[in-house]
N, CA, C and O atoms as a DFTB+ gen file, in Angstrom:
604 C
 N C O
     1  1     -59.531     -35.153     -13.959
     2  2     -58.207     -35.095     -13.451
     3  2     -57.597     -33.734     -13.771
     4  3     -57.778     -33.184     -14.857
     5  1     -56.878     -33.219     -12.800
     6  2     -56.260     -31.912     -12.995
     7  2     -54.903     -32.093     -13.656
     8  3     -54.187     -33.063     -13.409
     9  1     -54.574     -31.124     -14.506
    10  2     -53.253     -31.139     -15.151
    11  2     -52.215     -30.655     -14.149
    12  3     -52.433     -29.680     -13.430
    13  1     -51.103     -31.339     -14.112
    14  2     -50.052     -30.975     -13.173
    15  2     -49.112     -29.966     -13.850
    16  3     -48.635     -30.205     -14.960
    17  1     -48.849     -28.834     -13.171
    18  2     -47.986     -27.785     -13.702
    19  2     -46.564     -28.043     -13.223
    20  3     -46.320     -28.238     -12.032
    21  1     -45.637     -28.042     -14.162
    22  2     -44.237     -28.257     -13.790
    23  2     -43.633     -26.960     -13.261
    24  3     -43.933     -25.873     -13.753
    25  1     -42.780     -27.094     -12.253
    26  2     -42.106     -25.938     -11.678
    27  2     -40.607     -26.174     -11.757
    28  3     -40.149     -27.315     -11.687
    29  1     -39.836     -25.091     -11.903
    30  2     -38.378     -25.205     -11.936
    31  2     -37.794     -24.442     -13.106
    32  3     -38.500     -23.734     -13.824
    33  1     -36.484     -24.598     -13.284
    34  2     -35.762     -23.895     -14.334
    35  2     -35.330     -24.889     -15.400
    36  3     -35.090     -26.064     -15.121
    37  1     -35.237     -24.402     -16.600
    38  2     -34.726     -25.246     -17.673
    39  2     -33.197     -25.223     -17.636
    40  3     -32.595     -24.359     -16.998
    41  1     -32.595     -26.156     -18.306
    42  2     -31.143     -26.234     -18.361
    43  2     -30.548     -24.981     -19.001
    44  3     -29.511     -24.490     -18.557
    45  1     -31.189     -24.475     -20.020
    46  2     -30.712     -23.270     -20.716
    47  2     -30.713     -22.071     -19.770
    48  3     -29.767     -21.285     -19.782
    49  1     -31.747     -21.916     -18.957
    50  2     -31.810     -20.810     -18.002
    51  2     -30.685     -20.919     -16.973
    52  3     -30.059     -19.914     -16.634
    53  1     -30.428     -22.112     -16.479
    54  2     -29.342     -22.300     -15.514
    55  2     -27.990     -22.013     -16.141
    56  3     -27.125     -21.430     -15.486
    57  1     -27.786     -22.402     -17.381
    58  2     -26.514     -22.148     -18.058
    59  2     -26.293     -20.656     -18.277
    60  3     -25.163     -20.178     -18.177
    61  1     -27.349     -19.921     -18.572
    62  2     -27.242     -18.468     -18.747
    63  2     -26.838     -17.813     -17.424
    64  3     -25.987     -16.924     -17.408
    65  1     -27.435     -18.241     -16.333
    66  2     -27.103     -17.685     -15.017
    67  2     -25.641     -17.984     -14.662
    68  3     -24.935     -17.109     -14.162
    69  1     -25.194     -19.196     -14.915
    70  2     -23.806     -19.557     -14.639
    71  2     -22.855     -18.723     -15.491
    72  3     -21.813     -18.286     -15.001
    73  1     -23.194     -18.498     -16.752
    74  2     -22.357     -17.675     -17.629
    75  2     -22.281     -16.238     -17.121
    76  3     -21.207     -15.636     -17.133
    77  1     -23.386     -15.692     -16.683
    78  2     -23.405     -14.319     -16.155
    79  2     -22.538     -14.223     -14.897
    80  3     -21.778     -13.269     -14.738
    81  1     -22.650     -15.195     -14.018
    82  2     -21.832     -15.202     -12.798
    83  2     -20.352     -15.307     -13.162
    84  3     -19.518     -14.644     -12.545
    85  1     -20.019     -16.128     -14.153
    86  2     -18.630     -16.253     -14.607
    87  2     -18.075     -14.951     -15.145
    88  3     -16.930     -14.602     -14.859
    89  1     -18.868     -14.225     -15.922
    90  2     -18.440     -12.932     -16.472
    91  2     -18.225     -11.927     -15.353
    92  3     -17.227     -11.207     -15.346
    93  1     -19.145     -11.875     -14.420
    94  2     -18.998     -10.950     -13.282
    95  2     -17.763     -11.285     -12.445
    96  3     -17.051     -10.387     -11.994
    97  1     -17.513     -12.575     -12.240
    98  2     -16.334     -12.980     -11.469
    99  2     -15.047     -12.622     -12.202
   100  3     -14.066     -12.228     -11.571
   101  1     -15.038     -12.754     -13.520
   102  2     -13.840     -12.419     -14.298
   103  2     -13.511     -10.937     -14.198
   104  3     -12.344     -10.558     -14.305
   105  1     -14.497     -10.111     -14.000
   106  2     -14.283      -8.669     -13.849
   107  2     -13.948      -8.329     -12.403
   108  3     -13.074      -7.501     -12.147
   109  1     -14.629      -8.957     -11.464
   110  2     -14.502      -8.590     -10.052
   111  2     -13.207      -9.080      -9.417
   112  3     -12.641      -8.372      -8.584
   113  1     -12.724     -10.246      -9.773
   114  2     -11.542     -10.803      -9.098
   115  2     -10.294      -9.942      -9.307
   116  3      -9.606      -9.659      -8.326
   117  1      -9.960      -9.504     -10.541
   118  2      -8.792      -8.621     -10.679
   119  2      -8.963      -7.287      -9.946
   120  3      -8.007      -6.763      -9.373
   121  1     -10.172      -6.745      -9.967
   122  2     -10.411      -5.491      -9.248
   123  2     -10.235      -5.697      -7.748
   124  3      -9.712      -4.824      -7.055
   125  1     -10.664      -6.838      -7.252
   126  2     -10.504      -7.144      -5.830
   127  2      -9.027      -7.319      -5.479
   128  3      -8.592      -6.873      -4.417
   129  1      -8.258      -7.956      -6.348
   130  2      -6.824      -8.125      -6.104
   131  2      -6.121      -6.764      -6.037
   132  3      -5.267      -6.550      -5.177
   133  1      -6.481      -5.841      -6.947
   134  2      -5.920      -4.485      -6.901
   135  2      -6.302      -3.789      -5.598
   136  3      -5.483      -3.096      -4.994
   137  1      -7.539      -3.975      -5.175
   138  2      -8.011      -3.366      -3.938
   139  2      -7.203      -3.880      -2.747
   140  3      -6.792      -3.096      -1.891
   141  1      -6.976      -5.183      -2.689
   142  2      -6.202      -5.771      -1.596
   143  2      -4.773      -5.231      -1.614
   144  3      -4.236      -4.855      -0.572
   145  1      -4.159      -5.193      -2.793
   146  2      -2.782      -4.689      -2.907
   147  2      -2.705      -3.225      -2.492
   148  3      -1.767      -2.831      -1.798
   149  1      -3.683      -2.406      -2.908
   150  2      -3.691      -0.986      -2.549
   151  2      -3.857      -0.812      -1.038
   152  3      -3.230       0.060      -0.437
   153  1      -4.696      -1.637      -0.436
   154  2      -4.886      -1.581       1.011
   155  2      -3.593      -1.943       1.739
   156  3      -3.217      -1.288       2.711
   157  1      -2.918      -2.985       1.265
   158  2      -1.660      -3.387       1.889
   159  2      -0.577      -2.333       1.669
   160  3       0.220      -2.069       2.570
   161  1      -0.540      -1.730       0.484
   162  2       0.464      -0.705       0.183
   163  2       0.242       0.556       1.012
   164  3       1.192       1.275       1.320
   165  1      -0.990       0.820       1.367
   166  2      -1.259       2.023       2.158
   167  2      -0.642       1.942       3.549
   168  3      -0.442       2.970       4.197
   169  1      -0.337       0.733       4.015
   170  2       0.324       0.606       5.314
   171  2       1.692       1.287       5.289
   172  3       2.070       1.962       6.247
   173  1       2.431       1.108       4.196
   174  2       3.755       1.735       4.090
   175  2       3.633       3.252       4.119
   176  3       4.401       3.928       4.805
   177  1       2.674       3.784       3.380
   178  2       2.478       5.237       3.375
   179  2       2.086       5.735       4.760
   180  3       2.513       6.811       5.178
   181  1       1.290       4.973       5.458
   182  2       0.874       5.366       6.805
   183  2       2.064       5.372       7.771
   184  3       2.236       6.310       8.549
   185  1       2.879       4.316       7.711
   186  2       4.050       4.262       8.594
   187  2       5.050       5.369       8.267
   188  3       5.629       5.971       9.171
   189  1       5.252       5.639       6.981
   190  2       6.165       6.716       6.594
   191  2       5.598       8.082       6.975
   192  3       6.344       8.970       7.387
   193  1       4.293       8.251       6.840
   194  2       3.674       9.536       7.186
   195  2       3.847       9.872       8.653
   196  3       3.913      11.043       9.026
   197  1       3.922       8.842       9.488
   198  2       4.127       9.078      10.921
   199  2       5.480       9.721      11.191
   200  3       5.689      10.302      12.255
   201  1       6.399       9.622      10.238
   202  2       7.723      10.222      10.397
   203  2       7.772      11.688       9.973
   204  3       8.760      12.371      10.244
   205  1       6.737      12.177       9.322
   206  2       6.775      13.538       8.787
   207  2       7.068      14.585       9.861
   208  3       7.979      15.397       9.705
   209  1       6.312      14.568      10.931
   210  2       6.503      15.580      11.986
   211  2       7.883      15.503      12.614
   212  3       8.568      16.522      12.691
   213  1       8.323      14.318      13.071
   214  2       9.657      14.269      13.688
   215  2      10.788      14.636      12.728
   216  3      11.746      15.302      13.121
   217  1      10.679      14.202      11.469
   218  2      11.732      14.513      10.491
   219  2      11.777      16.015      10.236
   220  3      12.850      16.617      10.271
   221  1      10.625      16.622       9.980
   222  2      10.566      18.068       9.741
   223  2      11.004      18.862      10.950
   224  3      11.722      19.854      10.823
   225  1      10.577      18.432      12.116
   226  2      10.939      19.140      13.350
   227  2      12.439      19.053      13.615
   228  3      13.057      20.041      14.012
   229  1      13.017      17.898      13.402
   230  2      14.460      17.751      13.633
   231  2      15.247      18.649      12.692
   232  3      16.220      19.284      13.099
   233  1      14.824      18.699      11.431
   234  2      15.530      19.549      10.461
   235  2      15.369      21.015      10.843
   236  3      16.333      21.778      10.789
   237  1      14.161      21.416      11.228
   238  2      13.911      22.807      11.597
   239  2      14.707      23.216      12.835
   240  3      15.233      24.327      12.898
   241  1      14.793      22.320      13.816
   242  2      15.451      22.653      15.078
   243  2      16.972      22.561      15.025
   244  3      17.667      23.394      15.607
   245  1      17.491      21.548      14.325
   246  2      18.932      21.331      14.384
   247  2      19.628      21.352      13.030
   248  3      20.857      21.343      12.962
   249  1      18.851      21.379      11.956
   250  2      19.453      21.353      10.627
   251  2      20.047      20.007      10.270
   252  3      20.838      19.904       9.332
   253  1      19.671      18.969      11.012
   254  2      20.197      17.628      10.774
   255  2      19.122      16.718      10.196
   256  3      17.930      16.874      10.461
   257  1      19.582      15.772       9.404
   258  2      18.666      14.757       8.892
   259  2      18.430      13.719       9.981
   260  3      19.343      13.372      10.730
   261  1      17.225      13.239      10.060
   262  2      16.894      12.188      11.023
   263  2      17.265      10.849      10.423
   264  3      16.595      10.367       9.509
   265  1      18.329      10.243      10.930
   266  2      18.734       8.921      10.468
   267  2      17.979       7.880      11.276
   268  3      17.954       7.931      12.506
   269  1      17.372       6.950      10.586
   270  2      16.573       5.930      11.259
   271  2      17.447       4.711      11.523
   272  3      17.599       3.832      10.675
   273  1      18.003       4.685      12.700
   274  2      18.853       3.566      13.089
   275  2      18.407       3.083      14.455
   276  3      18.076       3.882      15.330
   277  1      18.401       1.789      14.630
   278  2      18.000       1.226      15.900
   279  2      18.710      -0.100      16.105
   280  3      19.261      -0.689      15.175
   281  1      18.678      -0.538      17.323
   282  2      19.304      -1.824      17.658
   283  2      18.246      -2.735      18.250
   284  3      18.138      -2.878      19.468
   285  1      17.471      -3.344      17.376
   286  2      16.477      -4.314      17.810
   287  2      15.196      -3.719      18.360
   288  3      14.267      -4.458      18.685
   289  1      15.123      -2.404      18.470
   290  2      13.896      -1.781      18.967
   291  2      13.477      -0.689      18.006
   292  3      14.203      -0.363      17.067
   293  1      12.326      -0.138      18.239
   294  2      11.837       0.962      17.413
   295  2      12.194       2.290      18.055
   296  3      11.363       3.196      18.122
   297  1      13.423       2.408      18.527
   298  2      13.913       3.649      19.131
   299  2      15.013       4.215      18.250
   300  3      15.821       3.453      17.719
   301  1      15.067       5.484      18.085
   302  2      16.173       6.114      17.373
   303  2      16.272       7.562      17.823
   304  3      15.661       7.947      18.820
   305  1      17.014       8.339      17.118
   306  2      17.253       9.711      17.555
   307  2      16.027      10.611      17.464
   308  3      16.045      11.723      17.993
   309  1      14.973      10.160      16.812
   310  2      13.762      10.978      16.763
   311  2      12.652      10.401      17.633
   312  3      11.495      10.797      17.497
   313  1      12.982       9.486      18.508
   314  2      11.997       8.950      19.437
   315  2      11.375       7.663      18.934
   316  3      11.936       6.975      18.082
   317  1      10.215       7.351      19.471
   318  2       9.535       6.105      19.110
   319  2       8.905       6.213      17.729
   320  3       8.309       7.230      17.376
   321  1       9.049       5.160      16.971
   322  2       8.370       5.058      15.680
   323  2       8.292       3.596      15.322
   324  3       9.084       2.785      15.802
   325  1       7.356       3.266      14.493
   326  2       7.141       1.875      14.136
   327  2       7.925       1.554      12.875
   328  3       7.684       2.142      11.821
   329  1       8.863       0.620      12.982
   330  2       9.747       0.312      11.864
   331  2       9.273      -0.858      11.016
   332  3       9.808      -1.086       9.931
   333  1       8.290      -1.598      11.484
   334  2       7.736      -2.720      10.722
   335  2       6.223      -2.708      10.868
   336  3       5.669      -2.055      11.752
   337  1       5.575      -3.440       9.986
   338  2       4.128      -3.548      10.041
   339  2       3.690      -4.934       9.626
   340  3       4.506      -5.849       9.521
   341  1       2.419      -5.083       9.393
   342  2       1.891      -6.366       8.953
   343  2       2.425      -6.738       7.580
   344  3       2.720      -7.905       7.324
   345  1       2.552      -5.758       6.695
   346  2       3.004      -5.995       5.326
   347  2       4.357      -5.357       5.023
   348  3       4.966      -5.655       3.995
   349  1       4.830      -4.484       5.905
   350  2       6.102      -3.784       5.708
   351  2       7.175      -4.474       6.540
   352  3       7.010      -4.656       7.746
   353  1       8.274      -4.858       5.893
   354  2       9.343      -5.550       6.616
   355  2      10.326      -4.581       7.265
   356  3      10.926      -4.906       8.290
   357  1      10.500      -3.381       6.673
   358  2      11.424      -2.419       7.273
   359  2      11.186      -1.020       6.735
   360  3      10.673      -0.833       5.632
   361  1      11.573      -0.041       7.547
   362  2      11.615       1.356       7.126
   363  2      12.995       1.861       7.496
   364  3      13.426       1.742       8.643
   365  1      13.686       2.425       6.514
   366  2      15.050       2.877       6.754
   367  2      15.303       4.183       6.025
   368  3      14.672       4.488       5.012
   369  1      16.242       4.947       6.567
   370  2      16.740       6.100       5.831
   371  2      17.831       5.589       4.897
   372  3      18.467       4.571       5.169
   373  1      18.040       6.297       3.804
   374  2      19.029       5.847       2.825
   375  2      20.223       6.801       2.824
   376  3      20.251       7.786       3.562
   377  1      21.189       6.492       1.996
   378  2      22.368       7.350       1.870
   379  2      21.993       8.706       1.276
   380  3      22.684       9.700       1.499
   381  1      20.907       8.742       0.526
   382  2      20.421      10.002      -0.029
   383  2      19.752      10.791       1.088
   384  3      18.825      10.293       1.728
   385  1      20.205      11.998       1.326
   386  2      19.665      12.814       2.414
   387  2      18.168      13.033       2.232
   388  3      17.705      13.364       1.141
   389  1      17.425      12.845       3.307
   390  2      15.996      13.109       3.301
   391  2      15.158      12.034       2.638
   392  3      13.984      12.272       2.354
   393  1      15.705      10.882       2.386
   394  2      14.941       9.803       1.751
   395  2      14.711       8.681       2.750
   396  3      15.648       8.188       3.377
   397  1      13.445       8.284       2.890
   398  2      13.043       7.227       3.803
   399  2      12.277       6.190       2.993
   400  3      11.341       6.526       2.267
   401  1      12.680       4.927       3.121
   402  2      12.141       3.871       2.261
   403  2      11.491       2.779       3.097
   404  3      12.077       2.270       4.053
   405  1      10.256       2.428       2.711
   406  2       9.556       1.293       3.307
   407  2       9.624       0.137       2.323
   408  3       9.297       0.291       1.146
   409  1      10.048      -1.019       2.810
   410  2      10.157      -2.216       1.979
   411  2       9.093      -3.211       2.410
   412  3       8.939      -3.496       3.597
   413  1       8.363      -3.735       1.435
   414  2       7.314      -4.711       1.728
   415  2       7.909      -6.096       1.933
   416  3       8.962      -6.420       1.384
   417  1       7.233      -6.898       2.717
   418  2       7.637      -8.283       2.912
   419  2       7.523      -9.022       1.583
   420  3       6.752      -8.624       0.711
   421  1       8.278     -10.077       1.435
   422  2       8.239     -10.867       0.200
   423  2       7.125     -11.903       0.226
   424  3       6.617     -12.293      -0.825
   425  1       6.746     -12.348       1.401
   426  2       5.677     -13.337       1.527
   427  2       4.572     -12.776       2.412
   428  3       4.810     -11.918       3.262
   429  1       3.384     -13.269       2.200
   430  2       2.252     -12.825       3.014
   431  2       1.642     -11.518       2.548
   432  3       0.801     -10.945       3.240
   433  1       2.058     -11.037       1.375
   434  2       1.476      -9.826       0.801
   435  2       1.053     -10.121      -0.635
   436  3       1.439     -11.137      -1.212
   437  1       0.266      -9.232      -1.193
   438  2      -0.147      -9.374      -2.580
   439  2       1.076      -9.404      -3.478
   440  3       2.035      -8.665      -3.258
   441  1       1.041     -10.256      -4.486
   442  2       2.195     -10.433      -5.389
   443  2       2.574      -9.143      -6.112
   444  3       3.716      -9.000      -6.549
   445  1       1.640      -8.202      -6.247
   446  2       1.933      -6.959      -6.947
   447  2       2.863      -6.040      -6.167
   448  3       3.486      -5.155      -6.754
   449  1       2.970      -6.233      -4.851
   450  2       3.825      -5.354      -4.045
   451  2       4.899      -6.094      -3.261
   452  3       5.746      -5.452      -2.640
   453  1       4.894      -7.411      -3.270
   454  2       5.844      -8.201      -2.487
   455  2       7.295      -7.856      -2.798
   456  3       7.718      -7.941      -3.951
   457  1       8.060      -7.469      -1.779
   458  2       9.474      -7.155      -1.934
   459  2       9.770      -5.786      -2.530
   460  3      10.939      -5.423      -2.662
   461  1       8.756      -5.021      -2.892
   462  2       8.964      -3.705      -3.511
   463  2       9.050      -2.619      -2.444
   464  3       8.942      -2.900      -1.250
   465  1       9.244      -1.375      -2.882
   466  2       9.438      -0.279      -1.936
   467  2       8.557       0.922      -2.268
   468  3       8.094       1.096      -3.395
   469  1       8.349       1.731      -1.252
   470  2       7.753       3.060      -1.396
   471  2       8.707       4.008      -0.681
   472  3       9.128       3.742       0.445
   473  1       9.047       5.113      -1.336
   474  2       9.996       6.072      -0.754
   475  2       9.304       7.396      -0.470
   476  3       8.438       7.840      -1.224
   477  1       9.705       8.015       0.629
   478  2       9.243       9.350       0.984
   479  2      10.474      10.244       1.025
   480  3      11.479       9.904       1.649
   481  1      10.387      11.381       0.360
   482  2      11.508      12.319       0.288
   483  2      11.148      13.589       1.045
   484  3      10.033      14.099       0.938
   485  1      12.110      14.088       1.813
   486  2      11.931      15.362       2.509
   487  2      12.825      16.392       1.841
   488  3      14.048      16.253       1.816
   489  1      12.198      17.424       1.302
   490  2      12.922      18.509       0.647
   491  2      13.159      19.601       1.686
   492  3      12.225      20.289       2.098
   493  1      14.413      19.754       2.105
   494  2      14.735      20.719       3.153
   495  2      14.609      22.163       2.684
   496  3      14.460      23.065       3.509
   497  1      14.666      22.399       1.379
   498  2      14.576      23.767       0.864
   499  2      13.175      24.342       1.044
   500  3      13.019      25.494       1.449
   501  1      12.157      23.536       0.742
   502  2      10.786      24.052       0.859
   503  2       9.960      23.337       1.922
   504  3       8.753      23.557       2.025
   505  1      10.612      22.474       2.720
   506  2       9.947      21.798       3.827
   507  2       8.726      21.002       3.364
   508  3       7.673      21.042       4.000
   509  1       8.876      20.276       2.246
   510  2       7.775      19.488       1.704
   511  2       8.197      18.031       1.555
   512  3       9.378      17.718       1.403
   513  1       7.214      17.162       1.603
   514  2       7.436      15.737       1.406
   515  2       6.873      15.322       0.059
   516  3       5.771      15.726      -0.311
   517  1       7.621      14.524      -0.666
   518  2       7.140      13.936      -1.918
   519  2       7.310      12.424      -1.814
   520  3       8.052      11.918      -0.972
   521  1       6.605      11.724      -2.688
   522  2       6.559      10.269      -2.624
   523  2       6.959       9.660      -3.951
   524  3       6.745      10.251      -5.009
   525  1       7.543       8.471      -3.885
   526  2       7.828       7.700      -5.083
   527  2       7.377       6.264      -4.878
   528  3       7.783       5.590      -3.931
   529  1       6.533       5.819      -5.784
   530  2       6.086       4.423      -5.786
   531  2       6.541       3.764      -7.081
   532  3       5.889       2.854      -7.593
   533  1       7.669       4.237      -7.603
   534  2       8.136       3.810      -8.926
   535  2       8.411       2.319      -9.006
   536  3       8.315       1.742     -10.089
   537  1       8.750       1.674      -7.892
   538  2       9.045       0.244      -7.972
   539  2       7.782      -0.586      -8.186
   540  3       7.866      -1.733      -8.626
   541  1       6.612      -0.022      -7.880
   542  2       5.341      -0.722      -8.089
   543  2       4.853      -0.371      -9.491
   544  3       4.474       0.771      -9.752
   545  1       4.862      -1.341     -10.381
   546  2       4.566      -1.063     -11.790
   547  2       3.096      -0.735     -12.037
   548  3       2.786       0.008     -12.969
   549  1       2.197      -1.264     -11.236
   550  2       0.770      -1.023     -11.439
   551  2       0.333       0.174     -10.599
   552  3       0.204       0.067      -9.379
   553  1       0.106       1.306     -11.247
   554  2      -0.270       2.521     -10.513
   555  2      -1.653       2.409      -9.868
   556  3      -2.011       3.249      -9.043
   557  1      -2.434       1.390     -10.226
   558  2      -3.739       1.189      -9.588
   559  2      -3.607       0.771      -8.130
   560  3      -4.564       0.889      -7.366
   561  1      -2.445       0.288      -7.738
   562  2      -2.270      -0.153      -6.354
   563  2      -1.451       0.822      -5.527
   564  3      -1.190       0.557      -4.353
   565  1      -1.037       1.944      -6.107
   566  2      -0.313       2.953      -5.332
   567  2      -1.206       3.517      -4.242
   568  3      -2.409       3.678      -4.449
   569  1      -0.634       3.820      -3.082
   570  2      -1.400       4.561      -2.069
   571  2      -1.757       5.957      -2.599
   572  3      -1.151       6.426      -3.562
   573  1      -2.696       6.592      -1.999
   574  2      -3.153       7.903      -2.460
   575  2      -2.028       8.926      -2.494
   576  3      -2.046       9.833      -3.326
   577  1      -1.050       8.794      -1.602
   578  2       0.084       9.721      -1.583
   579  2       0.856       9.675      -2.880
   580  3       1.536      10.646      -3.211
   581  1       0.782       8.596      -3.626
   582  2       1.563       8.420      -4.846
   583  2       0.734       8.623      -6.111
   584  3       1.045       8.030      -7.144
   585  1      -0.289       9.426      -6.059
   586  2      -1.129       9.600      -7.244
   587  2      -0.419      10.350      -8.344
   588  3      -0.771      10.203      -9.514
   589  1       0.585      11.158      -7.997
   590  2       1.357      11.865      -9.034
   591  2       2.351      10.897      -9.639
   592  3       2.564       9.799      -9.126
   593  1       2.960      11.321     -10.741
   594  2       3.978      10.479     -11.392
   595  2       5.118      10.228     -10.424
   596  3       5.480      11.120      -9.656
   597  1       5.690       9.038     -10.442
   598  2       6.772       8.736      -9.502
   599  2       8.006       9.579      -9.770
   600  3       8.250      10.006     -10.899
   601  1       8.785       9.814      -8.710
   602  2      10.021      10.598      -8.831
   603  2      11.137       9.743      -9.348
   604  3      12.257      10.224      -9.517
């Protein structure tokens, strides 16, 4: 009679594999959440960046700040622009000259950015744009435009 060889894994081997998967998941899930938040936050930077040319051009041509005001449409004194996005609820100019703020939606976005803002500043003296992501406490989720310290 031939001896029968057992095939399969022992309980200890399966438990080790499950433990390894658990450790990897504990590391990967927070990194993935940051990645999702950073991707969603980049929408605000993209929408604000689309305003750079019209804002700079208006200041250069007329010496006036481009106020972002509309009545139910994405039309204003600087032409067509997108005032909302998938994760951004609004983009508005503020009382501070040259400041444009994108506000994230409160629901349907990563909790790290929900309801917060990203601001873009236009410096008329040197014709440069700077960014502030100060309302977002985790700098790991800032868009690339906000890699410097917030203003």
